[in-house]
Tab-separated table of C-alpha atoms in Angstrom:
chain	number	residue	atom	x	y	z
A	5	MET	CA	-52.678	-2.732	23.024
A	6	PRO	CA	-50.864	-5.820	21.778
A	7	ARG	CA	-49.602	-5.648	18.165
A	8	VAL	CA	-49.662	-8.480	15.181
A	9	MET	CA	-47.407	-8.164	12.331
A	10	ILE	CA	-48.790	-9.452	9.210
A	11	SER	CA	-45.810	-10.583	7.088
A	12	PRO	CA	-47.143	-12.549	3.807
A	13	PRO	CA	-46.600	-10.488	1.022
A	14	LEU	CA	-49.934	-11.546	-0.622
A	15	LEU	CA	-51.712	-10.082	2.373
A	16	TYR	CA	-49.642	-6.989	2.569
A	17	LYS	CA	-52.140	-4.201	3.317
A	18	LYS	CA	-55.065	-6.541	2.358
A	19	PRO	CA	-57.416	-6.335	5.176
A	20	GLY	CA	-60.025	-9.220	5.234
A	21	PRO	CA	-61.378	-11.663	7.939
A	22	TYR	CA	-58.165	-12.175	9.571
A	23	SER	CA	-57.571	-8.759	10.341
A	24	GLU	CA	-61.018	-8.216	11.554
A	25	ARG	CA	-61.014	-11.409	13.828
A	26	LEU	CA	-57.768	-9.540	15.385
A	27	GLU	CA	-58.978	-6.321	15.926
A	28	ALA	CA	-62.152	-7.510	17.300
A	29	ALA	CA	-59.906	-9.388	19.907
A	30	GLY	CA	-58.144	-6.028	20.862
A	31	PHE	CA	-55.138	-6.395	18.470
A	32	GLU	CA	-53.468	-3.857	16.649
A	33	VAL	CA	-52.710	-5.035	13.166
A	34	VAL	CA	-49.469	-3.764	11.401
A	35	TYR	CA	-47.720	-4.498	8.291
A	36	PRO	CA	-43.909	-4.227	7.075
A	37	ASP	CA	-42.697	-1.331	5.311
A	38	SER	CA	-42.807	-3.167	2.028
A	39	PRO	CA	-44.456	-6.236	0.516
A	40	GLY	CA	-40.900	-7.684	-0.123
A	41	PHE	CA	-40.208	-7.807	3.443
A	42	THR	CA	-39.801	-11.531	4.164
A	43	GLN	CA	-37.226	-11.990	1.009
A	44	GLN	CA	-35.403	-8.688	1.209
A	45	THR	CA	-34.960	-7.886	4.938
A	46	SER	CA	-31.518	-8.523	6.866
A	47	GLU	CA	-32.003	-9.941	10.436
A	48	ALA	CA	-31.071	-6.490	11.970
A	49	ASP	CA	-34.116	-5.145	9.954
A	50	LEU	CA	-36.485	-8.238	11.158
A	51	VAL	CA	-35.230	-6.906	14.780
A	52	ALA	CA	-36.199	-3.640	14.110
A	53	ALA	CA	-39.590	-4.376	12.603
A	54	PHE	CA	-40.235	-6.827	15.371
A	55	GLN	CA	-39.950	-4.799	18.341
A	56	GLY	CA	-43.158	-4.532	20.476
A	57	ILE	CA	-44.638	-7.447	18.434
A	58	SER	CA	-46.730	-9.771	20.353
A	59	ALA	CA	-47.620	-12.283	17.541
A	60	THR	CA	-46.985	-12.547	13.749
A	61	LEU	CA	-48.780	-13.866	10.862
A	62	ALA	CA	-45.573	-15.440	9.551
A	63	SER	CA	-44.306	-15.978	6.078
A	64	GLY	CA	-41.063	-17.043	4.946
A	65	GLU	CA	-38.961	-14.844	6.987
A	66	LEU	CA	-36.152	-16.549	9.283
A	67	TYR	CA	-36.893	-16.927	12.947
A	68	SER	CA	-33.529	-17.511	14.152
A	69	PRO	CA	-32.097	-17.911	17.907
A	70	SER	CA	-30.524	-14.556	17.706
A	71	LEU	CA	-33.836	-12.972	16.309
A	72	LEU	CA	-36.016	-14.267	18.840
A	73	GLU	CA	-33.589	-13.340	21.802
A	74	ALA	CA	-33.826	-9.883	20.362
A	75	CYS	CA	-37.609	-9.785	20.638
A	76	PRO	CA	-39.048	-10.602	23.902
A	77	ASP	CA	-42.350	-9.355	23.452
A	78	LEU	CA	-43.056	-12.127	20.685
A	79	ARG	CA	-45.450	-14.756	22.494
A	80	VAL	CA	-46.823	-16.659	18.969
A	81	VAL	CA	-45.288	-17.325	15.862
A	82	SER	CA	-48.491	-18.055	13.695
A	83	ARG	CA	-47.348	-19.687	10.170
A	84	VAL	CA	-49.702	-18.892	7.230
A	85	GLY	CA	-49.302	-22.487	6.155
A	86	VAL	CA	-48.189	-25.864	7.523
A	87	GLY	CA	-44.383	-25.670	6.944
A	88	TYR	CA	-42.225	-24.212	9.580
A	89	ASP	CA	-38.800	-24.866	8.281
A	90	GLN	CA	-37.826	-21.186	8.602
A	91	VAL	CA	-38.779	-21.323	12.543
A	92	ASN	CA	-36.285	-22.364	14.873
A	93	VAL	CA	-38.555	-24.417	17.027
A	94	PRO	CA	-36.217	-25.404	19.831
A	95	ALA	CA	-35.149	-21.777	20.255
A	96	CYS	CA	-38.870	-20.615	20.399
A	97	THR	CA	-39.645	-23.371	23.093
A	98	GLU	CA	-36.506	-22.257	25.046
A	99	ARG	CA	-38.142	-18.635	24.875
A	100	LYS	CA	-41.469	-19.723	25.492
A	101	ILE	CA	-42.860	-18.854	22.287
A	102	ALA	CA	-45.604	-21.020	20.805
A	103	VAL	CA	-45.375	-21.652	17.317
A	104	SER	CA	-48.627	-22.464	15.154
A	105	ILE	CA	-49.487	-23.792	11.771
A	106	THR	CA	-52.626	-23.877	9.835
A	107	PRO	CA	-53.415	-27.586	9.111
A	108	ASN	CA	-56.978	-27.238	8.059
A	109	ALA	CA	-56.675	-24.620	5.493
A	110	ASN	CA	-54.542	-25.559	2.055
A	111	HIS	CA	-54.156	-29.260	1.819
A	112	GLU	CA	-56.434	-29.543	-0.874
A	113	CYS	CA	-55.037	-26.503	-2.739
A	114	VAL	CA	-51.415	-28.051	-2.710
A	115	ALA	CA	-52.873	-31.429	-3.683
A	116	GLU	CA	-54.537	-29.808	-6.663
A	117	HIS	CA	-51.285	-28.137	-7.757
A	118	ALA	CA	-49.340	-31.351	-7.479
A	119	PHE	CA	-51.889	-33.030	-9.650
A	120	ALA	CA	-51.927	-29.983	-12.050
A	121	LEU	CA	-48.172	-30.762	-12.253
A	122	MET	CA	-48.464	-34.134	-12.636
A	123	LEU	CA	-50.732	-34.048	-15.653
A	124	ASP	CA	-48.642	-31.153	-17.316
A	125	ILE	CA	-45.326	-33.025	-17.221
A	126	ALA	CA	-47.185	-36.370	-18.291
A	127	ARG	CA	-49.295	-34.518	-21.427
A	128	THR	CA	-46.134	-32.216	-22.090
A	129	VAL	CA	-48.692	-29.150	-21.882
A	130	THR	CA	-45.825	-26.819	-20.944
A	131	GLN	CA	-43.106	-28.052	-23.238
A	132	THR	CA	-45.705	-27.971	-26.098
A	133	ASP	CA	-46.710	-24.699	-25.433
A	134	ARG	CA	-43.067	-23.113	-25.508
A	135	GLU	CA	-42.476	-24.821	-28.802
A	136	MET	CA	-45.784	-23.602	-30.088
A	137	ARG	CA	-44.637	-20.042	-29.173
A	138	SER	CA	-41.244	-20.440	-30.927
A	139	GLY	CA	-42.912	-21.426	-34.403
A	140	GLN	CA	-42.806	-25.269	-34.110
A	141	TRP	CA	-45.725	-27.441	-34.769
A	142	LYS	CA	-44.349	-30.437	-32.988
A	143	PRO	CA	-46.766	-32.958	-31.892
A	144	HIS	CA	-45.738	-35.324	-29.049
A	145	ILE	CA	-46.993	-38.980	-27.897
A	146	MET	CA	-48.405	-37.883	-24.355
A	147	GLN	CA	-48.374	-40.165	-21.439
A	148	ASN	CA	-51.646	-41.401	-20.011
A	149	VAL	CA	-51.913	-41.238	-16.002
A	150	ARG	CA	-54.853	-43.596	-15.865
A	151	GLU	CA	-53.926	-46.987	-14.821
A	152	ARG	CA	-50.400	-45.914	-13.794
A	153	THR	CA	-48.947	-46.205	-10.313
A	154	LEU	CA	-48.857	-43.102	-8.360
A	155	GLY	CA	-46.417	-43.283	-5.517
A	156	ILE	CA	-46.964	-40.806	-2.724
A	157	ILE	CA	-44.194	-39.980	-0.152
A	158	GLY	CA	-45.710	-38.772	2.858
A	159	LEU	CA	-49.478	-39.588	3.308
A	160	GLY	CA	-50.500	-36.678	5.709
A	161	ARG	CA	-53.230	-34.312	4.797
A	162	ILE	CA	-51.910	-33.110	1.612
A	163	GLY	CA	-50.957	-36.837	0.632
A	164	ARG	CA	-54.357	-38.052	1.412
A	165	SER	CA	-55.790	-35.366	-0.888
A	166	MET	CA	-53.782	-36.256	-3.524
A	167	ALA	CA	-54.445	-39.933	-3.349
A	168	ILE	CA	-58.004	-39.225	-3.612
A	169	ARG	CA	-57.601	-37.374	-6.894
A	170	ALA	CA	-55.363	-39.859	-8.271
A	171	ARG	CA	-58.052	-42.500	-7.437
A	172	ALA	CA	-60.694	-40.616	-9.303
A	173	PHE	CA	-58.252	-40.692	-12.332
A	174	ARG	CA	-58.265	-44.540	-11.967
A	175	MET	CA	-54.668	-44.412	-10.972
A	176	ASN	CA	-53.106	-47.117	-8.578
A	177	VAL	CA	-52.016	-45.381	-5.516
A	178	ILE	CA	-49.106	-46.756	-2.983
A	179	ALA	CA	-47.742	-44.687	-0.404
A	180	ALA	CA	-44.675	-44.350	2.045
A	181	GLU	CA	-45.714	-43.161	5.481
A	182	GLN	CA	-44.493	-43.897	8.914
A	183	PHE	CA	-47.802	-43.141	10.274
A	184	PRO	CA	-50.632	-44.655	7.862
A	185	ASN	CA	-54.284	-43.884	8.459
A	186	ALA	CA	-55.625	-47.668	8.011
A	187	GLU	CA	-59.181	-46.424	7.665
A	188	PHE	CA	-58.381	-43.974	4.991
A	189	ASN	CA	-56.096	-46.701	3.167
A	190	ALA	CA	-58.755	-49.344	3.392
A	191	GLU	CA	-61.448	-46.891	1.963
A	192	HIS	CA	-59.271	-45.682	-0.695
A	193	ASN	CA	-57.371	-48.729	-1.553
A	194	ILE	CA	-53.944	-47.390	-0.958
A	195	GLU	CA	-51.041	-49.789	-0.278
A	196	ILE	CA	-48.581	-48.847	2.138
A	197	VAL	CA	-45.120	-49.779	1.111
A	198	SER	CA	-41.414	-49.109	1.866
A	199	LEU	CA	-39.690	-46.303	0.514
A	200	ASP	CA	-37.370	-48.330	-1.606
A	201	GLU	CA	-40.624	-50.545	-2.959
A	202	LEU	CA	-42.062	-47.292	-3.704
A	203	LEU	CA	-39.415	-45.832	-5.840
A	204	LYS	CA	-39.020	-49.055	-7.703
A	205	ARG	CA	-42.779	-49.399	-8.377
A	206	SER	CA	-43.994	-46.233	-9.292
A	207	ASP	CA	-44.449	-44.408	-12.491
A	208	VAL	CA	-45.266	-41.236	-10.597
A	209	ILE	CA	-43.559	-39.975	-7.590
A	210	SER	CA	-45.253	-37.097	-5.563
A	211	VAL	CA	-43.503	-35.783	-2.566
A	212	HIS	CA	-45.563	-34.382	0.449
A	213	ALA	CA	-43.218	-35.055	3.391
A	214	PRO	CA	-42.197	-32.460	5.829
A	215	LEU	CA	-38.711	-31.310	5.827
A	216	THR	CA	-36.673	-32.412	8.845
A	217	GLU	CA	-33.350	-33.558	9.471
A	218	GLU	CA	-34.143	-37.210	8.492
A	219	THR	CA	-35.795	-36.227	5.204
A	220	ARG	CA	-33.314	-33.310	4.127
A	221	GLY	CA	-32.113	-34.594	1.002
A	222	LEU	CA	-34.230	-37.773	0.836
A	223	ILE	CA	-34.080	-37.608	-3.361
A	224	ASN	CA	-30.568	-38.228	-3.908
A	225	LYS	CA	-28.377	-40.119	-6.216
A	226	GLU	CA	-28.963	-43.259	-4.365
A	227	THR	CA	-32.753	-43.247	-4.337
A	228	ILE	CA	-32.841	-41.853	-7.602
A	229	ALA	CA	-30.957	-44.748	-9.220
A	230	LYS	CA	-33.883	-47.002	-7.241
A	231	MET	CA	-36.461	-45.145	-9.423
A	232	LYS	CA	-38.145	-46.809	-12.299
A	233	PRO	CA	-36.767	-45.384	-15.766
A	234	GLY	CA	-38.834	-42.696	-17.258
A	235	VAL	CA	-40.624	-41.896	-14.026
A	236	PHE	CA	-42.522	-38.685	-13.569
A	237	PHE	CA	-41.456	-36.774	-10.617
A	238	VAL	CA	-43.466	-33.956	-8.725
A	239	ASN	CA	-42.323	-31.947	-5.683
A	240	THR	CA	-44.735	-29.496	-4.099
A	241	ALA	CA	-43.531	-30.171	-0.515
A	242	ARG	CA	-39.781	-28.670	0.127
A	243	GLY	CA	-36.940	-27.884	-1.831
A	244	GLY	CA	-34.424	-29.492	0.676
A	245	LEU	CA	-36.041	-32.948	0.305
A	246	VAL	CA	-34.310	-33.180	-3.272
A	247	VAL	CA	-30.418	-32.862	-3.979
A	248	GLU	CA	-30.691	-30.702	-7.174
A	249	ALA	CA	-27.119	-31.779	-8.137
A	250	ASP	CA	-28.338	-35.326	-8.393
A	251	LEU	CA	-31.745	-34.523	-9.841
A	252	ILE	CA	-30.282	-32.596	-12.756
A	253	PRO	CA	-28.431	-35.396	-14.428
A	254	ALA	CA	-31.226	-37.967	-14.108
A	255	LEU	CA	-33.328	-35.417	-16.048
A	256	GLU	CA	-30.615	-34.809	-18.621
A	257	SER	CA	-30.387	-38.477	-19.218
A	258	GLY	CA	-34.253	-39.220	-19.122
A	259	HIS	CA	-33.914	-41.696	-16.260
A	260	ILE	CA	-36.560	-39.351	-14.838
A	261	ALA	CA	-38.705	-38.454	-17.875
A	262	ALA	CA	-39.874	-35.012	-16.481
A	263	ALA	CA	-40.326	-33.267	-13.347
A	264	GLY	CA	-42.545	-30.605	-11.875
A	265	LEU	CA	-40.998	-28.335	-9.494
A	266	ASP	CA	-42.784	-25.851	-7.010
A	267	VAL	CA	-39.789	-25.694	-4.502
A	268	PHE	CA	-36.074	-25.240	-4.597
A	269	GLU	CA	-32.957	-25.940	-2.571
A	270	GLU	CA	-32.576	-22.021	-2.424
A	271	GLU	CA	-35.502	-19.853	-2.574
A	272	PRO	CA	-35.901	-17.541	-4.802
A	273	THR	CA	-33.876	-20.148	-6.710
A	274	PRO	CA	-30.993	-18.444	-9.028
A	275	ALA	CA	-31.798	-17.656	-12.775
A	276	ASP	CA	-28.879	-19.724	-13.759
A	277	ASN	CA	-30.060	-22.810	-12.052
A	278	PRO	CA	-29.563	-25.611	-14.602
A	279	LEU	CA	-33.073	-27.054	-13.771
A	280	LEU	CA	-34.691	-24.154	-15.456
A	281	LYS	CA	-32.699	-24.793	-18.492
A	282	LEU	CA	-34.185	-28.187	-19.153
A	283	ASP	CA	-37.135	-28.536	-21.411
A	284	ASN	CA	-38.664	-31.655	-19.389
A	285	VAL	CA	-38.892	-29.413	-16.429
A	286	VAL	CA	-41.956	-27.307	-15.358
A	287	ALA	CA	-40.770	-24.780	-12.675
A	288	LEU	CA	-43.123	-22.672	-10.514
A	289	PRO	CA	-42.001	-20.120	-7.790
A	290	HIS	CA	-43.242	-22.139	-4.434
A	291	ILE	CA	-47.253	-21.189	-5.178
A	292	GLY	CA	-48.655	-24.568	-4.611
A	293	GLY	CA	-50.124	-23.678	-1.380
A	294	VAL	CA	-51.689	-20.663	-2.168
A	295	ASP	CA	-54.934	-19.912	-4.003
A	296	GLU	CA	-57.590	-17.418	-3.482
A	297	LYS	CA	-59.841	-19.787	-0.949
A	298	SER	CA	-56.682	-21.128	0.586
A	299	LEU	CA	-54.989	-17.989	1.237
A	300	ARG	CA	-58.043	-16.559	2.904
A	301	ASP	CA	-58.653	-19.482	4.902
A	302	MET	CA	-54.896	-19.844	6.022
A	303	ALA	CA	-54.881	-16.524	6.969
A	304	ASP	CA	-57.824	-16.706	9.006
A	305	GLU	CA	-56.910	-19.686	10.738
A	306	ALA	CA	-53.412	-18.379	11.865
A	307	ALA	CA	-55.278	-15.218	13.174
A	308	ALA	CA	-57.626	-17.491	14.857
A	309	ASN	CA	-54.830	-19.492	16.633
A	310	ILE	CA	-53.313	-16.146	17.902
A	311	VAL	CA	-56.639	-14.918	19.327
A	312	ALA	CA	-57.240	-18.429	20.779
A	313	MET	CA	-53.861	-18.251	22.468
A	314	SER	CA	-54.308	-14.935	23.900
A	315	LYS	CA	-57.349	-16.069	25.742
A	316	GLY	CA	-55.706	-19.392	27.001
A	317	THR	CA	-57.065	-21.791	24.601
A	318	TRP	CA	-54.840	-24.242	22.466
A	319	PRO	CA	-55.911	-24.782	19.005
A	320	PRO	CA	-56.054	-28.435	18.556
A	321	THR	CA	-53.234	-29.955	16.198
A	322	ALA	CA	-52.124	-26.436	15.525
A	323	ILE	CA	-49.510	-25.914	17.866
A	324	VAL	CA	-45.920	-27.374	17.081
A	325	ASN	CA	-44.623	-27.221	20.431
A	326	GLU	CA	-47.516	-27.409	22.620
A	327	ALA	CA	-46.076	-30.501	24.470
A	328	ASP	CA	-42.935	-28.669	25.521
A	329	ILE	CA	-44.465	-25.353	26.486
A	330	ARG	CA	-48.055	-25.739	27.488
A	331	GLU	CA	-47.382	-25.922	31.510
A	332	THR	CA	-45.249	-22.783	31.460
A	333	TRP	CA	-46.630	-20.526	28.767
A	334	LYS	CA	-48.132	-17.261	29.096
A	335	TRP	CA	-49.218	-14.682	27.158
A	336	SER	CA	-47.378	-11.975	28.879
């Protein structure tokens, strides 16, 4: 019986539709030794855990070339989410391992989270709460988001969901996107602009781009200098998109008025990260893609991808390296 490892901590030994789907398809569902598996496990321990595993519902563990080479039974790495920067896709392709994502499950969840962070920093919700709890009664002049310009970097599923919410709040929306959806943009009155123009015009910037070699460090000293003074900044995408050493002085000087950060260059971010000491930063531990509904939907979609692949069916838009392995990939 082929075995599937369920590694996300929030799914640890919590059977649900995803495990029922796998078991009905003839898979044995197994879990790591502990819920902290993805963050605390060495590569040697990962190798040991993945022996005899045909597929994984993958979390944040690192799928390195050496790990993949040491796990010859692995056929599918099915990410519970849309980001796959912890998976060495070229190494998977070389070993004919399919890498899948869940593109249909959590885009609205992330957009809600990004919007919540935007409202929080504009309305000084967390900052004022901290002050109240320390005994201060210190009213702030809050900032409106209505009629302000939101610049969205990356107008994929999540960016489009963010745009819809922003338009409902009567925000002007501009976006930098390499492959724009003309029909969507016309329907929702979204203006596509260059990155430089977005940085110059936006009152709020929300990042929704994937982390690639081209986008790594996209928000840096040079791009920050092009931003409008007093801009609000939100990142719920990937920490590697931002050079934190350049973001910190911009927040300290007020050039960036406040930031809502769900992701960091290093995760978990160290307790002494200077960003955590700034009053104008709201920091959260990379939770933007997970609410009760999205977790259930992502896990089920990830499981469905594995079942489909085991039956020789390719889930549409879900297999990252489909073009490179489809003709030669086999389950066994």
